[in-house]
Coordinates of N, CA and C in Angstrom, one line a residue:
M1 N 0.8 -1.2 0.0 CA 0.0 0.0 0.0 C 0.9 1.2 0.0
V2 N 0.3 2.3 -0.5 CA 1.0 3.6 -0.6 C 0.4 4.5 0.4
D3 N 1.3 5.2 1.2 CA 0.8 6.1 2.2 C 1.2 7.5 2.0
C4 N 0.6 8.5 2.7 CA 0.8 9.9 2.6 C 2.2 10.2 3.1
P5 N 3.1 10.9 2.4 CA 4.4 11.2 2.9 C 4.5 12.1 4.1
L6 N 3.3 12.8 4.4 CA 3.3 13.8 5.5 C 2.8 13.1 6.8
C7 N 1.6 12.4 6.7 CA 1.1 11.9 8.0 C 1.1 10.3 8.0
Y8 N 1.6 9.7 6.9 CA 1.7 8.3 6.8 C 0.4 7.5 6.8
T9 N -0.7 8.2 6.5 CA -2.0 7.5 6.4 C -2.0 6.8 5.1
V10 N -2.5 5.5 5.1 CA -2.6 4.8 3.8 C -3.7 5.3 3.0
F11 N -3.4 5.7 1.7 CA -4.4 6.3 0.9 C -5.7 5.4 0.8
G12 N -6.8 6.0 1.0 CA -8.1 5.3 0.8 C -8.5 4.4 2.0
S13 N -7.8 4.5 3.1 CA -8.1 3.6 4.2 C -9.0 4.2 5.2
E14 N -9.2 5.5 5.2 CA -10.0 6.1 6.3 C -11.0 7.1 5.7
G15 N -11.6 6.8 4.6 CA -12.6 7.7 4.0 C -12.0 8.8 3.2
E16 N -12.8 9.9 3.1 CA -12.4 11.0 2.2 C -11.1 11.7 2.6
D17 N -10.9 11.8 4.0 CA -9.6 12.4 4.4 C -8.4 11.6 4.0
S18 N -8.6 10.4 3.6 CA -7.4 9.6 3.2 C -7.3 9.4 1.7
E19 N -8.2 10.1 1.0 CA -8.1 10.0 -0.5 C -6.8 10.8 -1.0
A20 N -6.3 10.3 -2.0 CA -5.1 10.8 -2.6 C -5.3 12.1 -3.4
H21 N -4.5 13.1 -3.2 CA -4.6 14.3 -4.0 C -3.2 14.6 -4.6
A22 N -3.1 14.8 -5.9 CA -1.8 15.0 -6.5 C -1.7 16.5 -7.0
F23 N -0.6 17.1 -6.7 CA -0.3 18.5 -7.2 C 0.1 18.4 -8.6
R24 N -0.6 19.2 -9.5 CA -0.3 19.1 -10.9 C 1.1 19.6 -11.3
G25 N 1.5 20.6 -10.6 CA 2.8 21.2 -11.0 C 4.1 20.4 -10.7
C26 N 4.0 19.7 -9.5 CA 5.2 19.0 -9.1 C 5.0 17.5 -9.0
G27 N 3.8 17.0 -9.0 CA 3.5 15.6 -9.0 C 3.5 15.0 -7.6
H28 N 3.7 15.7 -6.5 CA 3.7 15.2 -5.2 C 2.2 14.8 -4.8
V29 N 2.1 13.7 -4.1 CA 0.7 13.2 -3.7 C 0.7 13.2 -2.2
V30 N -0.4 13.8 -1.7 CA -0.7 13.8 -0.2 C -2.2 13.5 0.0
C31 N -2.6 13.2 1.2 CA -3.9 12.8 1.5 C -4.8 14.0 1.7
G32 N -6.1 13.8 1.6 CA -7.1 14.9 1.8 C -7.0 15.6 3.1
G33 N -6.7 14.9 4.2 CA -6.6 15.5 5.5 C -5.4 16.5 5.5
C34 N -4.3 16.1 4.9 CA -3.2 17.1 4.9 C -3.5 18.3 4.0
I35 N -4.3 18.0 2.9 CA -4.7 19.2 2.1 C -5.5 20.1 2.9
A36 N -6.5 19.6 3.7 CA -7.4 20.4 4.5 C -6.6 21.2 5.5
R37 N -5.5 20.7 6.0 CA -4.7 21.4 7.1 C -3.8 22.4 6.5
L38 N -3.6 22.5 5.2 CA -2.7 23.5 4.6 C -3.1 24.9 4.9
T39 N -2.2 25.7 5.3 CA -2.5 27.2 5.5 C -2.2 28.0 4.3
Q40 N -1.4 27.5 3.4 CA -1.1 28.2 2.1 C -1.4 27.3 1.0
I41 N -1.7 27.9 -0.2 CA -1.9 27.1 -1.4 C -0.5 26.7 -1.9
G42 N -0.3 25.4 -2.2 CA 0.9 25.0 -2.7 C 1.3 23.6 -2.1
C43 N 2.4 23.1 -2.7 CA 2.8 21.7 -2.2 C 3.6 21.9 -0.9
P44 N 3.2 21.1 0.1 CA 3.9 21.1 1.4 C 5.2 20.4 1.4
I45 N 5.5 19.6 0.3 CA 6.7 18.9 0.3 C 7.8 19.7 -0.4
C46 N 7.5 20.3 -1.6 CA 8.6 21.0 -2.3 C 8.4 22.5 -2.3
R47 N 7.3 23.0 -1.8 CA 6.9 24.4 -1.7 C 6.6 25.0 -3.1
W48 N 6.2 24.1 -4.0 CA 5.7 24.6 -5.4 C 4.5 25.5 -5.2
K49 N 4.4 26.6 -5.9 CA 3.3 27.5 -5.8 C 2.5 27.4 -7.0
P50 N 1.2 27.0 -6.9 CA 0.3 26.9 -8.1 C -0.1 28.3 -8.6
P51 N -0.5 28.4 -9.9 CA -1.0 29.6 -10.4 C -2.4 29.9 -10.0
N52 N -3.2 28.9 -9.5 CA -4.5 29.1 -9.0 C -4.8 28.1 -7.9
E53 N -6.0 28.2 -7.3 CA -6.3 27.3 -6.2 C -6.7 25.9 -6.6
Y54 N -6.9 25.7 -7.9 CA -7.2 24.3 -8.4 C -5.9 23.6 -8.9
A55 N -5.0 23.5 -8.1 CA -3.7 23.0 -8.5 C -3.5 21.6 -8.3
Y56 N -4.5 20.9 -7.8 CA -4.3 19.5 -7.5 C -5.5 18.7 -8.0
A57 N -5.3 17.4 -8.3 CA -6.3 16.5 -8.7 C -6.8 15.8 -7.5
T58 N -8.1 15.6 -7.4 CA -8.7 14.9 -6.2 C -9.2 13.5 -6.6
N59 N -9.5 12.8 -5.5 CA -10.1 11.5 -5.6 C -9.4 10.5 -6.6
L60 N -8.1 10.4 -6.4 CA -7.4 9.5 -7.3 C -7.5 8.1 -6.8
S61 N -7.6 7.2 -7.8 CA -7.7 5.7 -7.4 C -6.3 5.3 -6.9
P62 N -6.3 4.2 -6.1 CA -5.0 3.7 -5.6 C -4.0 3.4 -6.8
G63 N -4.5 2.9 -7.9 CA -3.7 2.6 -9.1 C -3.0 3.8 -9.6
V64 N -3.8 4.9 -9.7 CA -3.2 6.2 -10.2 C -2.2 6.7 -9.2
V65 N -2.5 6.6 -7.9 CA -1.6 7.1 -6.9 C -0.3 6.3 -7.0
L66 N -0.4 5.0 -7.1 CA 0.8 4.2 -7.2 C 1.6 4.5 -8.5
R67 N 0.8 4.7 -9.6 CA 1.5 5.1 -10.8 C 2.2 6.5 -10.7
L68 N 1.5 7.4 -10.0 CA 2.1 8.7 -9.7 C 3.4 8.6 -8.9
F69 N 3.3 7.8 -7.9 CA 4.5 7.5 -7.0 C 5.7 6.9 -7.8
I70 N 5.3 5.9 -8.7 CA 6.4 5.3 -9.5 C 6.9 6.3 -10.4
D71 N 6.0 7.1 -11.1 CA 6.5 8.1 -12.1 C 7.4 9.1 -11.4
F72 N 6.8 9.6 -10.2 CA 7.6 10.6 -9.5 C 8.9 10.0 -9.0
S73 N 8.9 8.8 -8.5 CA 10.1 8.2 -8.0 C 11.1 8.0 -9.2
E74 N 10.6 7.6 -10.4 CA 11.5 7.5 -11.5 C 12.0 8.9 -11.9
A75 N 11.1 9.9 -11.9 CA 11.5 11.3 -12.2 C 12.6 11.7 -11.2
N76 N 12.3 11.5 -10.0 CA 13.3 11.9 -8.9 C 14.6 11.1 -9.2
A77 N 14.5 9.8 -9.5 CA 15.7 9.1 -9.7 C 16.5 9.6 -11.0
L78 N 15.7 9.9 -12.0 CA 16.3 10.5 -13.2 C 16.9 11.9 -12.9
D79 N 16.2 12.7 -12.1 CA 16.8 14.0 -11.8 C 18.0 13.8 -10.9
D80 N 17.9 12.9 -10.0 CA 19.1 12.6 -9.1 C 20.3 12.1 -10.0
L81 N 20.0 11.2 -10.9 CA 21.0 10.7 -11.8 C 21.6 11.8 -12.7
Q82 N 20.7 12.7 -13.2 CA 21.2 13.8 -14.0 C 22.1 14.8 -13.2
R83 N 21.7 15.1 -11.9 CA 22.5 15.9 -11.0 C 23.8 15.3 -10.7
R84 N 23.8 13.9 -10.5 CA 25.1 13.2 -10.2 C 26.0 13.3 -11.5
M85 N 25.4 13.1 -12.6 CA 26.1 13.1 -13.9 C 26.7 14.5 -14.1
E86 N 26.0 15.5 -13.8 CA 26.5 16.9 -13.9 C 27.6 17.1 -12.9
D87 N 27.4 16.7 -11.7 CA 28.4 16.8 -10.7 C 29.7 16.1 -11.1
N88 N 29.5 14.8 -11.6 CA 30.7 14.0 -12.1 C 31.4 14.7 -13.3
E89 N 30.6 15.3 -14.2 CA 31.2 16.0 -15.3 C 32.0 17.2 -14.8
K90 N 31.5 17.9 -13.8 CA 32.2 19.0 -13.2 C 33.5 18.5 -12.6
K91 N 33.4 17.4 -11.8 CA 34.5 16.8 -11.2 C 35.6 16.4 -12.2
L92 N 35.1 15.8 -13.3 CA 35.9 15.3 -14.3 C 36.7 16.5 -15.0
A93 N 35.9 17.6 -15.3 CA 36.6 18.8 -15.8 C 37.6 19.3 -14.9
A94 N 37.3 19.4 -13.6 CA 38.3 19.8 -12.6 C 39.5 18.9 -12.6
A95 N 39.2 17.6 -12.6 CA 40.3 16.6 -12.6 C 41.2 16.8 -13.9
R96 N 40.6 17.1 -15.0 CA 41.3 17.3 -16.2 C 42.2 18.5 -16.1
L97 N 41.6 19.6 -15.5 CA 42.4 20.8 -15.3 C 43.6 20.5 -14.4
E98 N 43.3 19.8 -13.3 CA 44.3 19.4 -12.4 C 45.4 18.6 -13.1
M99 N 45.0 17.6 -13.9 CA 45.9 16.8 -14.6 C 46.8 17.6 -15.6
D100 N 46.2 18.6 -16.2 CA 46.9 19.5 -17.1 C 47.9 20.3 -16.3
R101 N 47.5 20.7 -15.1 CA 48.4 21.5 -14.2 C 49.6 20.6 -13.8
F102 N 49.3 19.3 -13.5 CA 50.3 18.4 -13.1 C 51.2 18.1 -14.3
D103 N 50.6 18.0 -15.5 CA 51.5 17.8 -16.7 C 52.4 18.9 -16.9
D104 N 51.9 20.2 -16.7 CA 52.8 21.3 -16.8 C 53.9 21.3 -15.7
I105 N 53.5 20.9 -14.5 CA 54.5 20.8 -13.5 C 55.6 19.8 -13.8
E106 N 55.1 18.6 -14.3 CA 56.0 17.5 -14.7 C 56.9 17.9 -15.8
K107 N 56.4 18.7 -16.8 CA 57.3 19.2 -17.8 C 58.3 20.2 -17.3
K108 N 57.9 21.1 -16.4 CA 58.8 22.0 -15.8 C 59.9 21.3 -15.0
L109 N 59.4 20.2 -14.3 CA 60.4 19.5 -13.5 C 61.4 18.7 -14.3
A110 N 60.9 18.2 -15.4 CA 61.8 17.5 -16.4 C 62.8 18.5 -17.0
T111 N 62.4 19.7 -17.3 CA 63.3 20.7 -17.8 C 64.3 21.1 -16.8
A112 N 63.8 21.3 -15.6 CA 64.7 21.7 -14.5 C 65.7 20.6 -14.2
M113 N 65.3 19.3 -14.3 CA 66.3 18.2 -14.1 C 67.3 18.2 -15.2
L114 N 66.9 18.4 -16.5 CA 67.8 18.5 -17.6 C 68.8 19.7 -17.4
D115 N 68.3 20.8 -17.0 CA 69.1 22.0 -16.7 C 70.1 21.6 -15.6
M116 N 69.6 20.9 -14.5 CA 70.5 20.6 -13.4 C 71.6 19.6 -13.9
E117 N 71.3 18.7 -14.8 CA 72.3 17.7 -15.3 C 73.3 18.5 -16.1
R118 N 72.8 19.5 -17.0 CA 73.8 20.3 -17.8 C 74.7 21.1 -16.8
F119 N 74.1 21.7 -15.8 CA 74.9 22.5 -14.8 C 75.9 21.6 -14.2
K120 N 75.5 20.4 -13.8 CA 76.4 19.5 -13.1 C 77.6 19.1 -14.0
E121 N 77.3 18.9 -15.3 CA 78.3 18.5 -16.3 C 79.3 19.7 -16.5
E122 N 78.7 20.9 -16.6 CA 79.5 22.1 -16.8 C 80.4 22.3 -15.5
A123 N 79.8 22.1 -14.3 CA 80.6 22.3 -13.1 C 81.7 21.3 -13.0
R124 N 81.4 20.0 -13.5 CA 82.5 19.0 -13.5 C 83.6 19.4 -14.4
R125 N 83.2 19.8 -15.6 CA 84.3 20.3 -16.6 C 85.1 21.4 -16.0
E126 N 84.4 22.4 -15.4 CA 85.1 23.6 -14.9 C 86.0 23.1 -13.7
T127 N 85.5 22.2 -12.9 CA 86.3 21.7 -11.8 C 87.6 21.0 -12.3
D128 N 87.4 20.2 -13.3 CA 88.6 19.5 -13.9 C 89.5 20.5 -14.5
R129 N 89.0 21.5 -15.2 CA 89.9 22.5 -15.8 C 90.7 23.3 -14.7
L130 N 90.0 23.7 -13.7 CA 90.7 24.4 -12.6 C 91.7 23.5 -11.9
Q131 N 91.4 22.2 -11.7 CA 92.3 21.3 -11.0 C 93.6 21.1 -11.9
R132 N 93.4 21.0 -13.2 CA 94.6 20.9 -14.1 C 95.4 22.2 -14.1
K133 N 94.7 23.3 -14.1 CA 95.4 24.6 -14.0 C 96.2 24.8 -12.7
W134 N 95.5 24.4 -11.6 CA 96.2 24.6 -10.3 C 97.4 23.6 -10.2
K135 N 97.2 22.4 -10.8 CA 98.3 21.4 -10.7 C 99.4 21.9 -11.6
D136 N 99.1 22.4 -12.8 CA 100.2 23.0 -13.6 C 100.9 24.1 -12.9
E137 N 100.1 25.0 -12.2 CA 100.7 26.1 -11.5 C 101.6 25.6 -10.3
A138 N 101.0 24.6 -9.6 CA 101.8 24.0 -8.5 C 103.1 23.4 -9.0
D139 N 103.0 22.6 -10.1 CA 104.2 22.0 -10.7 C 105.2 23.1 -11.1
S140 N 104.7 24.2 -11.7 CA 105.6 25.2 -12.1 C 106.3 25.9 -10.9
L141 N 105.5 26.1 -9.8 CA 106.0 26.7 -8.6 C 107.0 25.8 -7.9
K142 N 106.7 24.5 -8.0 CA 107.6 23.5 -7.4 C 108.9 23.5 -8.2
A143 N 108.9 23.6 -9.5 CA 110.1 23.6 -10.3 C 110.9 24.9 -10.0
E144 N 110.2 26.0 -9.9 CA 110.9 27.2 -9.6 C 111.5 27.1 -8.2
L145 N 110.8 26.5 -7.2 CA 111.4 26.4 -5.9 C 112.6 25.5 -5.9
E146 N 112.5 24.4 -6.7 CA 113.7 23.5 -6.8 C 114.9 24.2 -7.4
K147 N 114.6 25.0 -8.5 CA 115.7 25.8 -9.1 C 116.3 26.8 -8.1
A148 N 115.4 27.4 -7.3 CA 115.9 28.4 -6.3 C 116.7 27.7 -5.3
N149 N 116.3 26.5 -4.8 CA 117.1 25.7 -3.9 C 118.4 25.3 -4.4
R150 N 118.5 24.9 -5.7 CA 119.8 24.6 -6.3 C 120.7 25.8 -6.4
N151 N 120.1 27.0 -6.7 CA 120.9 28.2 -6.8 C 121.4 28.6 -5.4
V152 N 120.5 28.4 -4.4 CA 121.0 28.7 -3.0 C 122.1 27.7 -2.7
E153 N 122.0 26.4 -3.0 CA 123.1 25.5 -2.7 C 124.4 25.9 -3.4
Y154 N 124.2 26.2 -4.7 CA 125.4 26.6 -5.5 C 126.0 27.8 -4.9
L155 N 125.2 28.8 -4.6 CA 125.8 30.1 -4.0 C 126.4 29.8 -2.6
T156 N 125.8 28.9 -1.8 CA 126.3 28.6 -0.5 C 127.7 27.9 -0.7
R157 N 127.8 26.9 -1.6 CA 129.1 26.3 -1.9 C 130.1 27.3 -2.4
R158 N 129.7 28.2 -3.3 CA 130.6 29.2 -3.8 C 131.1 30.1 -2.7
L159 N 130.2 30.5 -1.8 CA 130.6 31.3 -0.7 C 131.5 30.6 0.2
E160 N 131.3 29.3 0.5 CA 132.2 28.6 1.3 C 133.6 28.5 0.6
D161 N 133.5 28.2 -0.7 CA 134.8 28.1 -1.5 C 135.6 29.5 -1.4
E162 N 134.8 30.6 -1.5 CA 135.4 31.9 -1.4 C 136.0 32.1 0.0
K163 N 135.3 31.7 1.0 CA 135.8 31.9 2.4 C 137.1 31.1 2.5
L164 N 137.1 29.9 2.0 CA 138.2 29.0 2.1 C 139.4 29.6 1.4
R165 N 139.2 30.0 0.2 CA 140.2 30.6 -0.6 C 140.8 31.9 0.1
S166 N 139.8 32.7 0.6 CA 140.3 33.9 1.3 C 141.1 33.5 2.5
T167 N 140.7 32.5 3.2 CA 141.4 32.1 4.4 C 142.8 31.6 4.0
K168 N 142.9 30.8 2.9 CA 144.2 30.3 2.4 C 145.1 31.5 2.0
D169 N 144.5 32.4 1.3 CA 145.2 33.6 0.8 C 145.8 34.4 2.0
I170 N 145.0 34.5 3.1 CA 145.5 35.2 4.2 C 146.6 34.4 4.9
A171 N 146.4 33.1 5.0 CA 147.4 32.3 5.7 C 148.7 32.3 4.8
A172 N 148.6 32.4 3.5 CA 149.8 32.4 2.7 C 150.4 33.8 2.8
L173 N 149.7 34.8 3.0 CA 150.3 36.1 3.1 C 151.0 36.2 4.5
V174 N 150.4 35.6 5.5 CA 151.0 35.7 6.8 C 152.2 34.9 6.9
S175 N 152.2 33.7 6.2 CA 153.4 32.9 6.3 C 154.5 33.2 5.3
A176 N 154.1 34.0 4.3 CA 155.1 34.4 3.3 C 156.1 35.4 3.9
P177 N 157.4 35.3 3.4 CA 158.4 36.3 3.9 C 158.1 37.7 3.4
R178 N 158.4 38.6 4.2 CA 158.2 40.0 3.8 C 159.3 40.4 2.9
Q179 N 158.9 41.0 1.8 CA 160.0 41.5 1.0 C 160.3 42.9 1.3
Y180 N 159.4 43.6 1.6 CA 159.6 45.0 1.9 C 159.2 45.3 3.3
A181 N 159.8 46.3 3.9 CA 159.4 46.6 5.2 C 158.1 47.4 5.2
S182 N 157.8 47.9 4.1 CA 156.5 48.7 4.0 C 155.3 47.8 3.8
D183 N 155.5 46.5 3.6 CA 154.3 45.6 3.3 C 153.5 45.6 4.6
P184 N 152.3 45.7 4.5 CA 151.5 45.6 5.7 C 151.3 44.1 6.2
I185 N 151.3 44.0 7.4 CA 151.1 42.7 8.0 C 149.7 42.5 8.4
V186 N 149.1 41.5 7.8 CA 147.7 41.2 8.1 C 147.6 40.1 9.1
E187 N 147.0 40.3 10.1 CA 146.9 39.2 11.1 C 145.5 38.8 11.4

């Protein structure tokens, strides 16, 4: 059995007050008792406002009421399905936009990674070049230092030889006989 969605009275079970009445504009069905209690003209379920006071059909048979409920349920289900499809289409469009944004980010990330690899390669080459340059400079400085050390050793030996020669010359002069009285004596 089908009952009134407001008071839950089964249509046709309690006389005229339980007869089904359908609103023509929205298709909602309520019992006569609920229609009698309305303070405003219109559907108490969806608040649809009729253009005149004869907005509902009266004395509907249970088969018509059942058909109205089925039609209305199907219409509601179709409306609900349509709303869900529209919502899903909006969500799908938003997801596509998000995917496009992620694709852009992914492309930028790939470009940044390529740039980073190029930079790393350039940095490696520059590091190798600077290491070779510094090694060459260090080898050059080392060679110059070795040459300077050899010169210092040579000059030190020469100075020692000169000291030795000077000492021998002085000793020879001191030990040599004087030829003249005017020769100075170096001691």
